[in-house]
Amino acid sequence: MLAPLEIVLSYEQVFLFSDEARNKIKMKSESKFLTGLAKRVIVCLDVKAGRVVKGINFLNLKDAGDPMESASIYSREGADELVFLDITASVEKRRAILEVVAKTAEQVFVPLTVGGGIRNLQDIRILLKSGADKVSINTAAIENPSLIKEASKKFGSQCIVVAIDAKKIDAMHWQVFSYGGTKPTSKDALKWAKEAENLGAGEILLTSMDKDGTCDGYDLGLTRIIAEAVNIPVIASGGAGNLEHLYQALTKGKADAVLAASIFHYGEYTIKETKRYLKNKGLPVRT
Amino acid sequence: MDKFIAVIDYGLGNLRSVSKTLEAVGARVKVTNSPEDIACACAIVLPGVGAFKRAMDNLTRLKVLPSIVRAINQGKPFLGICLGLQILFTESQEHGSNRGLDLIKGEVKKFGPGIKIPHMGWNSVRFKAQGAKHRIFDGIPEGSYFYFAHSYYVEPKDKDVIISTTGYGSEFTSAVNKDNIWGVQFHPEKSEKLGLKVLENFYSNVSPVRNCPKL
């Protein structure tokens, strides 16, 4: 970390230095306030028929199944964004997520992304209208890539997240799966990420199927190859087991944000200590 | 109802969040696109995300622009958020060249190459003004983080309107003030406590409009 500049130099004085020295002075004087875009820590909650289904018994909640209450606590703790993943299977029960989103948007003042089962423009429109800030599209985008184009044109790229579930084939290749990782596709993850960007996606939510649920770290190779290839933010997902894993994904993996679920839900780490950890390691984070 | 803020509904942006956040800081809010409501409101908030041209087209089609401009000229506090800030400017480079409201002279430009676009996430603000022009940031520490989600930024001709800047590639204007017009590039409604504070500061500038008929 750079120390704030203690002596203020006039422009003329600065002008006498070399370019390198001037840059250093400029960086020093700006470092205090212009730390730049923070790396984001995103918490994901699985929601089924309007109820949270994973863990979170540590949070001292009145109702551990209420997504709004969990979301509210995480946001007050300092989570940069929240994701509701709707895993409701039956169509008629999907209405529940809309009520959950509406209720959450009234009381939680950080960005909220909703994913799971989004099929078309109408689904997106209803979710955004209910109070979601972004939607995450996976299978529907694979089966109908023009949905990305139409949705980003209609609602703006900033609210269209393309989720990619990828499984490793070799050191340079990852295969894309649809339907929650159950159906293999012919798509290569790197090519698909680039295509999604070209179609207008505003972000990529990248999940390693090999690492998901293992708690032994993100797939850094996958994360890096895609984060370096696209010019939109990449969120790393799948495999977080400790805070060092988050740090690795944001540095070696070049991710712009990290998504995690269980390490927060089961109370292993709080958002506060996560942020402190990353900050102490020199990463720009919002604390 | 003698005191309410009109949040302009023109088919773009997360109006629910904006109106709920304003309500959370104590404001009465009416989400509307009726010129009568705008005439009665004691303050105007113009939210918005998405494309510049679409925003101007929608506002034109709804015939709300004259009433918004009239309200601003009457001295009513106005807050533009994100795209709602950008359309105050002379013109935008987004998809060719498009005219804005020209209430603040300057251009809306795309972020340069070499950085990821959209500029998405939490970034810090550096204050550029003091006193009355700084009011919207009262009680907020310098360097505080706010949530951004945009690909274009404003470049005012008159640098005096700039009240905060933010670093992304280079330093860009993240908030402006000109008389009763306020504009923020970030989303206060998505920026947790400090975002609420910005809206509270804006709300505290609002004074009731007399002769406002009961709704």
PDB file of C-alpha atoms in Angstrom, chain B residues 10-208:
ATOM      1  CA  TYR B  10     -40.397   6.699 -18.368  1.00  0.00           C
ATOM      2  CA  GLY B  11     -40.055   2.983 -18.767  1.00  0.00           C
ATOM      3  CA  LEU B  12     -36.349   2.747 -17.925  1.00  0.00           C
ATOM      4  CA  GLY B  13     -34.662   1.873 -14.700  1.00  0.00           C
ATOM      5  CA  ASN B  14     -35.364   0.460 -11.321  1.00  0.00           C
ATOM      6  CA  LEU B  15     -38.041   2.881 -10.108  1.00  0.00           C
ATOM      7  CA  ARG B  16     -39.091   0.707  -7.249  1.00  0.00           C
ATOM      8  CA  SER B  17     -35.645   0.895  -5.659  1.00  0.00           C
ATOM      9  CA  VAL B  18     -35.426   4.641  -6.091  1.00  0.00           C
ATOM     10  CA  SER B  19     -38.860   5.317  -4.658  1.00  0.00           C
ATOM     11  CA  LYS B  20     -38.428   2.873  -1.762  1.00  0.00           C
ATOM     12  CA  THR B  21     -35.069   4.389  -0.857  1.00  0.00           C
ATOM     13  CA  LEU B  22     -36.532   7.896  -0.848  1.00  0.00           C
ATOM     14  CA  GLU B  23     -39.361   6.649   1.351  1.00  0.00           C
ATOM     15  CA  ALA B  24     -36.802   5.080   3.662  1.00  0.00           C
ATOM     16  CA  VAL B  25     -35.306   8.540   4.316  1.00  0.00           C
ATOM     17  CA  GLY B  26     -38.733   9.982   5.046  1.00  0.00           C
ATOM     18  CA  ALA B  27     -39.869  11.404   1.719  1.00  0.00           C
ATOM     19  CA  ARG B  28     -43.334  11.062   0.239  1.00  0.00           C
ATOM     20  CA  VAL B  29     -42.936   9.824  -3.274  1.00  0.00           C
ATOM     21  CA  LYS B  30     -45.080   9.684  -6.338  1.00  0.00           C
ATOM     22  CA  VAL B  31     -43.884   7.596  -9.258  1.00  0.00           C
ATOM     23  CA  THR B  32     -45.365   9.384 -12.213  1.00  0.00           C
ATOM     24  CA  ASN B  33     -45.093  10.625 -15.761  1.00  0.00           C
ATOM     25  CA  SER B  34     -47.930  13.118 -15.622  1.00  0.00           C
ATOM     26  CA  PRO B  35     -47.094  16.798 -16.250  1.00  0.00           C
ATOM     27  CA  GLU B  36     -49.683  17.791 -13.587  1.00  0.00           C
ATOM     28  CA  ASP B  37     -47.894  15.755 -10.924  1.00  0.00           C
ATOM     29  CA  ILE B  38     -44.559  17.191 -11.968  1.00  0.00           C
ATOM     30  CA  ALA B  39     -46.025  20.694 -11.692  1.00  0.00           C
ATOM     31  CA  CYS B  40     -47.257  19.928  -8.154  1.00  0.00           C
ATOM     32  CA  ALA B  41     -44.171  18.119  -6.893  1.00  0.00           C
ATOM     33  CA  CYS B  42     -41.721  19.979  -4.714  1.00  0.00           C
ATOM     34  CA  ALA B  43     -38.781  18.092  -6.145  1.00  0.00           C
ATOM     35  CA  ILE B  44     -38.029  15.890  -9.139  1.00  0.00           C
ATOM     36  CA  VAL B  45     -35.936  12.747  -9.302  1.00  0.00           C
ATOM     37  CA  LEU B  46     -35.035  11.347 -12.698  1.00  0.00           C
ATOM     38  CA  PRO B  47     -33.607   7.833 -12.382  1.00  0.00           C
ATOM     39  CA  GLY B  48     -32.615   5.669 -15.282  1.00  0.00           C
ATOM     40  CA  VAL B  49     -30.374   3.011 -16.670  1.00  0.00           C
ATOM     41  CA  GLY B  50     -29.963   1.933 -20.267  1.00  0.00           C
ATOM     42  CA  ALA B  51     -29.523   3.805 -23.506  1.00  0.00           C
ATOM     43  CA  PHE B  52     -29.420   7.596 -23.879  1.00  0.00           C
ATOM     44  CA  LYS B  53     -31.479   7.783 -27.066  1.00  0.00           C
ATOM     45  CA  ARG B  54     -34.153   5.501 -25.735  1.00  0.00           C
ATOM     46  CA  ALA B  55     -34.421   7.691 -22.635  1.00  0.00           C
ATOM     47  CA  MET B  56     -34.804  10.883 -24.667  1.00  0.00           C
ATOM     48  CA  ASP B  57     -37.285   9.195 -27.025  1.00  0.00           C
ATOM     49  CA  ASN B  58     -39.412   7.902 -24.143  1.00  0.00           C
ATOM     50  CA  LEU B  59     -39.391  11.251 -22.338  1.00  0.00           C
ATOM     51  CA  THR B  60     -40.336  13.038 -25.551  1.00  0.00           C
ATOM     52  CA  ARG B  61     -43.117  10.583 -26.349  1.00  0.00           C
ATOM     53  CA  LEU B  62     -44.562  10.957 -22.851  1.00  0.00           C
ATOM     54  CA  LYS B  63     -44.480  14.757 -23.283  1.00  0.00           C
ATOM     55  CA  VAL B  64     -42.927  15.265 -19.836  1.00  0.00           C
ATOM     56  CA  LEU B  65     -39.822  17.187 -20.882  1.00  0.00           C
ATOM     57  CA  PRO B  66     -41.460  20.665 -20.903  1.00  0.00           C
ATOM     58  CA  SER B  67     -42.830  20.152 -17.398  1.00  0.00           C
ATOM     59  CA  ILE B  68     -39.482  18.886 -16.109  1.00  0.00           C
ATOM     60  CA  VAL B  69     -37.634  21.845 -17.598  1.00  0.00           C
ATOM     61  CA  ARG B  70     -40.276  24.234 -16.223  1.00  0.00           C
ATOM     62  CA  ALA B  71     -39.936  22.727 -12.732  1.00  0.00           C
ATOM     63  CA  ILE B  72     -36.161  23.118 -12.899  1.00  0.00           C
ATOM     64  CA  ASN B  73     -36.480  26.729 -14.087  1.00  0.00           C
ATOM     65  CA  GLN B  74     -38.859  27.405 -11.183  1.00  0.00           C
ATOM     66  CA  GLY B  75     -36.011  26.420  -8.882  1.00  0.00           C
ATOM     67  CA  LYS B  76     -37.361  23.077  -7.720  1.00  0.00           C
ATOM     68  CA  PRO B  77     -34.629  20.708  -6.547  1.00  0.00           C
ATOM     69  CA  PHE B  78     -33.839  18.172  -9.251  1.00  0.00           C
ATOM     70  CA  LEU B  79     -31.777  14.999  -8.939  1.00  0.00           C
ATOM     71  CA  GLY B  80     -30.668  13.006 -11.965  1.00  0.00           C
ATOM     72  CA  ILE B  81     -29.320   9.510 -11.301  1.00  0.00           C
ATOM     73  CA  CYS B  82     -27.001   7.718 -13.762  1.00  0.00           C
ATOM     74  CA  LEU B  83     -28.735   8.112 -17.149  1.00  0.00           C
ATOM     75  CA  GLY B  84     -30.886  10.789 -15.480  1.00  0.00           C
ATOM     76  CA  LEU B  85     -27.676  12.761 -14.980  1.00  0.00           C
ATOM     77  CA  GLN B  86     -26.418  12.169 -18.505  1.00  0.00           C
ATOM     78  CA  ILE B  87     -29.495  13.466 -20.311  1.00  0.00           C
ATOM     79  CA  LEU B  88     -29.031  16.870 -18.631  1.00  0.00           C
ATOM     80  CA  PHE B  89     -26.050  17.415 -20.913  1.00  0.00           C
ATOM     81  CA  THR B  90     -25.785  18.906 -24.400  1.00  0.00           C
ATOM     82  CA  GLU B  91     -25.164  15.712 -26.306  1.00  0.00           C
ATOM     83  CA  SER B  92     -24.105  12.101 -26.048  1.00  0.00           C
ATOM     84  CA  GLN B  93     -21.777  10.023 -28.191  1.00  0.00           C
ATOM     85  CA  GLU B  94     -23.858   6.933 -27.443  1.00  0.00           C
ATOM     86  CA  HIS B  95     -24.892   5.304 -30.752  1.00  0.00           C
ATOM     87  CA  GLY B  96     -23.890   8.243 -32.926  1.00  0.00           C
ATOM     88  CA  SER B  97     -24.673  11.687 -31.623  1.00  0.00           C
ATOM     89  CA  ASN B  98     -27.809  12.434 -29.661  1.00  0.00           C
ATOM     90  CA  ARG B  99     -29.055  15.690 -28.203  1.00  0.00           C
ATOM     91  CA  GLY B 100     -29.769  15.930 -24.506  1.00  0.00           C
ATOM     92  CA  LEU B 101     -31.591  18.600 -22.503  1.00  0.00           C
ATOM     93  CA  ASP B 102     -28.590  20.964 -22.633  1.00  0.00           C
ATOM     94  CA  LEU B 103     -29.273  22.198 -19.086  1.00  0.00           C
ATOM     95  CA  ILE B 104     -25.592  21.622 -18.374  1.00  0.00           C
ATOM     96  CA  LYS B 105     -23.134  22.271 -21.203  1.00  0.00           C
ATOM     97  CA  GLY B 106     -20.966  19.328 -22.044  1.00  0.00           C
ATOM     98  CA  GLU B 107     -20.732  15.903 -23.577  1.00  0.00           C
ATOM     99  CA  VAL B 108     -21.454  12.313 -22.610  1.00  0.00           C
ATOM    100  CA  LYS B 109     -18.532  10.121 -23.633  1.00  0.00           C
ATOM    101  CA  LYS B 110     -17.677   6.436 -23.706  1.00  0.00           C
ATOM    102  CA  PHE B 111     -14.924   5.087 -21.442  1.00  0.00           C
ATOM    103  CA  GLY B 112     -11.674   4.689 -23.306  1.00  0.00           C
ATOM    104  CA  PRO B 113     -10.003   1.441 -24.365  1.00  0.00           C
ATOM    105  CA  GLY B 114      -7.934  -0.597 -21.939  1.00  0.00           C
ATOM    106  CA  ILE B 115     -10.515  -0.856 -19.170  1.00  0.00           C
ATOM    107  CA  LYS B 116     -13.482  -3.148 -18.711  1.00  0.00           C
ATOM    108  CA  ILE B 117     -16.841  -1.751 -19.783  1.00  0.00           C
ATOM    109  CA  PRO B 118     -19.368  -1.347 -18.151  1.00  0.00           C
ATOM    110  CA  HIS B 119     -17.731   0.348 -15.176  1.00  0.00           C
ATOM    111  CA  MET B 120     -19.543  -1.917 -12.763  1.00  0.00           C
ATOM    112  CA  GLY B 121     -19.281  -2.042  -9.008  1.00  0.00           C
ATOM    113  CA  TRP B 122     -18.223   0.066  -6.039  1.00  0.00           C
ATOM    114  CA  ASN B 123     -15.866   2.971  -6.583  1.00  0.00           C
ATOM    115  CA  SER B 124     -14.794   5.904  -4.436  1.00  0.00           C
ATOM    116  CA  VAL B 125     -15.516   9.614  -4.768  1.00  0.00           C
ATOM    117  CA  ARG B 126     -13.150  12.546  -4.424  1.00  0.00           C
ATOM    118  CA  PHE B 127     -14.835  15.797  -3.458  1.00  0.00           C
ATOM    119  CA  LYS B 128     -14.376  18.891  -5.592  1.00  0.00           C
ATOM    120  CA  ALA B 129     -16.641  21.492  -4.015  1.00  0.00           C
ATOM    121  CA  GLN B 130     -17.361  23.084  -0.681  1.00  0.00           C
ATOM    122  CA  GLY B 131     -20.244  24.777   1.055  1.00  0.00           C
ATOM    123  CA  ALA B 132     -23.653  24.764  -0.591  1.00  0.00           C
ATOM    124  CA  LYS B 133     -22.423  22.848  -3.633  1.00  0.00           C
ATOM    125  CA  HIS B 134     -21.205  20.062  -1.375  1.00  0.00           C
ATOM    126  CA  ARG B 135     -24.522  19.712   0.482  1.00  0.00           C
ATOM    127  CA  ILE B 136     -25.464  16.427  -1.123  1.00  0.00           C
ATOM    128  CA  PHE B 137     -22.336  14.839   0.396  1.00  0.00           C
ATOM    129  CA  ASP B 138     -22.783  16.320   3.875  1.00  0.00           C
ATOM    130  CA  GLY B 139     -21.770  13.831   6.545  1.00  0.00           C
ATOM    131  CA  ILE B 140     -20.096  11.517   4.023  1.00  0.00           C
ATOM    132  CA  PRO B 141     -16.343  10.911   4.324  1.00  0.00           C
ATOM    133  CA  GLU B 142     -14.133  11.600   1.328  1.00  0.00           C
ATOM    134  CA  GLY B 143     -13.156   8.401  -0.442  1.00  0.00           C
ATOM    135  CA  SER B 144     -16.484   6.705   0.325  1.00  0.00           C
ATOM    136  CA  TYR B 145     -17.641   3.970  -2.025  1.00  0.00           C
ATOM    137  CA  PHE B 146     -20.779   4.144  -4.165  1.00  0.00           C
ATOM    138  CA  TYR B 147     -22.245   1.686  -6.651  1.00  0.00           C
ATOM    139  CA  PHE B 148     -21.735   2.428 -10.355  1.00  0.00           C
ATOM    140  CA  ALA B 149     -23.071   0.642 -13.456  1.00  0.00           C
ATOM    141  CA  HIS B 150     -22.428   2.583 -16.670  1.00  0.00           C
ATOM    142  CA  SER B 151     -20.408   2.666 -19.893  1.00  0.00           C
ATOM    143  CA  TYR B 152     -20.586   6.424 -20.537  1.00  0.00           C
ATOM    144  CA  TYR B 153     -19.571   9.378 -18.374  1.00  0.00           C
ATOM    145  CA  VAL B 154     -20.278  13.111 -18.437  1.00  0.00           C
ATOM    146  CA  GLU B 155     -17.701  15.751 -19.278  1.00  0.00           C
ATOM    147  CA  PRO B 156     -18.970  19.222 -18.300  1.00  0.00           C
ATOM    148  CA  LYS B 157     -17.600  22.251 -20.159  1.00  0.00           C
ATOM    149  CA  ASP B 158     -17.754  24.378 -17.045  1.00  0.00           C
ATOM    150  CA  LYS B 159     -15.620  22.565 -14.474  1.00  0.00           C
ATOM    151  CA  ASP B 160     -17.294  24.517 -11.667  1.00  0.00           C
ATOM    152  CA  VAL B 161     -20.321  22.218 -11.827  1.00  0.00           C
ATOM    153  CA  ILE B 162     -18.196  19.204 -10.855  1.00  0.00           C
ATOM    154  CA  ILE B 163     -18.693  18.288  -7.194  1.00  0.00           C
ATOM    155  CA  SER B 164     -17.002  14.894  -7.188  1.00  0.00           C
ATOM    156  CA  THR B 165     -14.756  12.810  -9.381  1.00  0.00           C
ATOM    157  CA  THR B 166     -13.975   9.103  -9.489  1.00  0.00           C
ATOM    158  CA  GLY B 167     -11.046   7.184 -10.913  1.00  0.00           C
ATOM    159  CA  TYR B 168     -11.629   4.592 -13.602  1.00  0.00           C
ATOM    160  CA  GLY B 169      -8.865   4.552 -16.185  1.00  0.00           C
ATOM    161  CA  SER B 170      -8.731   8.284 -15.703  1.00  0.00           C
ATOM    162  CA  GLU B 171     -10.598  10.657 -13.453  1.00  0.00           C
ATOM    163  CA  PHE B 172     -14.216  11.260 -14.497  1.00  0.00           C
ATOM    164  CA  THR B 173     -17.052  13.389 -13.146  1.00  0.00           C
ATOM    165  CA  SER B 174     -19.161  11.382 -10.718  1.00  0.00           C
ATOM    166  CA  ALA B 175     -21.451  14.147  -9.389  1.00  0.00           C
ATOM    167  CA  VAL B 176     -22.500  17.637 -10.491  1.00  0.00           C
ATOM    168  CA  ASN B 177     -24.399  20.597  -9.143  1.00  0.00           C
ATOM    169  CA  LYS B 178     -25.650  23.674 -10.950  1.00  0.00           C
ATOM    170  CA  ASP B 179     -28.040  25.876  -8.966  1.00  0.00           C
ATOM    171  CA  ASN B 180     -30.955  23.585  -8.056  1.00  0.00           C
ATOM    172  CA  ILE B 181     -29.824  20.798 -10.390  1.00  0.00           C
ATOM    173  CA  TRP B 182     -28.013  17.827  -8.867  1.00  0.00           C
ATOM    174  CA  GLY B 183     -26.753  14.792 -10.697  1.00  0.00           C
ATOM    175  CA  VAL B 184     -24.935  11.645  -9.625  1.00  0.00           C
ATOM    176  CA  GLN B 185     -23.420   9.025 -11.891  1.00  0.00           C
ATOM    177  CA  PHE B 186     -23.588   6.370  -9.179  1.00  0.00           C
ATOM    178  CA  HIS B 187     -26.739   4.758  -7.808  1.00  0.00           C
ATOM    179  CA  PRO B 188     -27.460   6.101  -4.322  1.00  0.00           C
ATOM    180  CA  GLU B 189     -30.433   3.731  -4.130  1.00  0.00           C
ATOM    181  CA  LYS B 190     -27.984   0.815  -4.426  1.00  0.00           C
ATOM    182  CA  SER B 191     -25.186   2.229  -2.274  1.00  0.00           C
ATOM    183  CA  GLU B 192     -26.334   1.110   1.170  1.00  0.00           C
ATOM    184  CA  LYS B 193     -26.054   3.543   4.092  1.00  0.00           C
ATOM    185  CA  LEU B 194     -24.056   6.250   2.357  1.00  0.00           C
ATOM    186  CA  GLY B 195     -26.359   6.147  -0.648  1.00  0.00           C
ATOM    187  CA  LEU B 196     -29.309   6.686   1.666  1.00  0.00           C
ATOM    188  CA  LYS B 197     -27.413   9.604   3.166  1.00  0.00           C
ATOM    189  CA  VAL B 198     -27.067  11.235  -0.272  1.00  0.00           C
ATOM    190  CA  LEU B 199     -30.803  10.915  -0.840  1.00  0.00           C
ATOM    191  CA  GLU B 200     -31.518  12.175   2.653  1.00  0.00           C
ATOM    192  CA  ASN B 201     -29.307  15.194   1.972  1.00  0.00           C
ATOM    193  CA  PHE B 202     -31.172  15.839  -1.259  1.00  0.00           C
ATOM    194  CA  TYR B 203     -34.507  15.435   0.498  1.00  0.00           C
ATOM    195  CA  SER B 204     -33.531  17.854   3.250  1.00  0.00           C
ATOM    196  CA  ASN B 205     -33.117  20.555   0.582  1.00  0.00           C
ATOM    197  CA  VAL B 206     -36.694  20.068  -0.452  1.00  0.00           C
ATOM    198  CA  SER B 207     -39.229  22.625   0.647  1.00  0.00           C
ATOM    199  CA  PRO B 208     -42.979  22.197   0.315  1.00  0.00           C
TER     200      PRO B 208
END
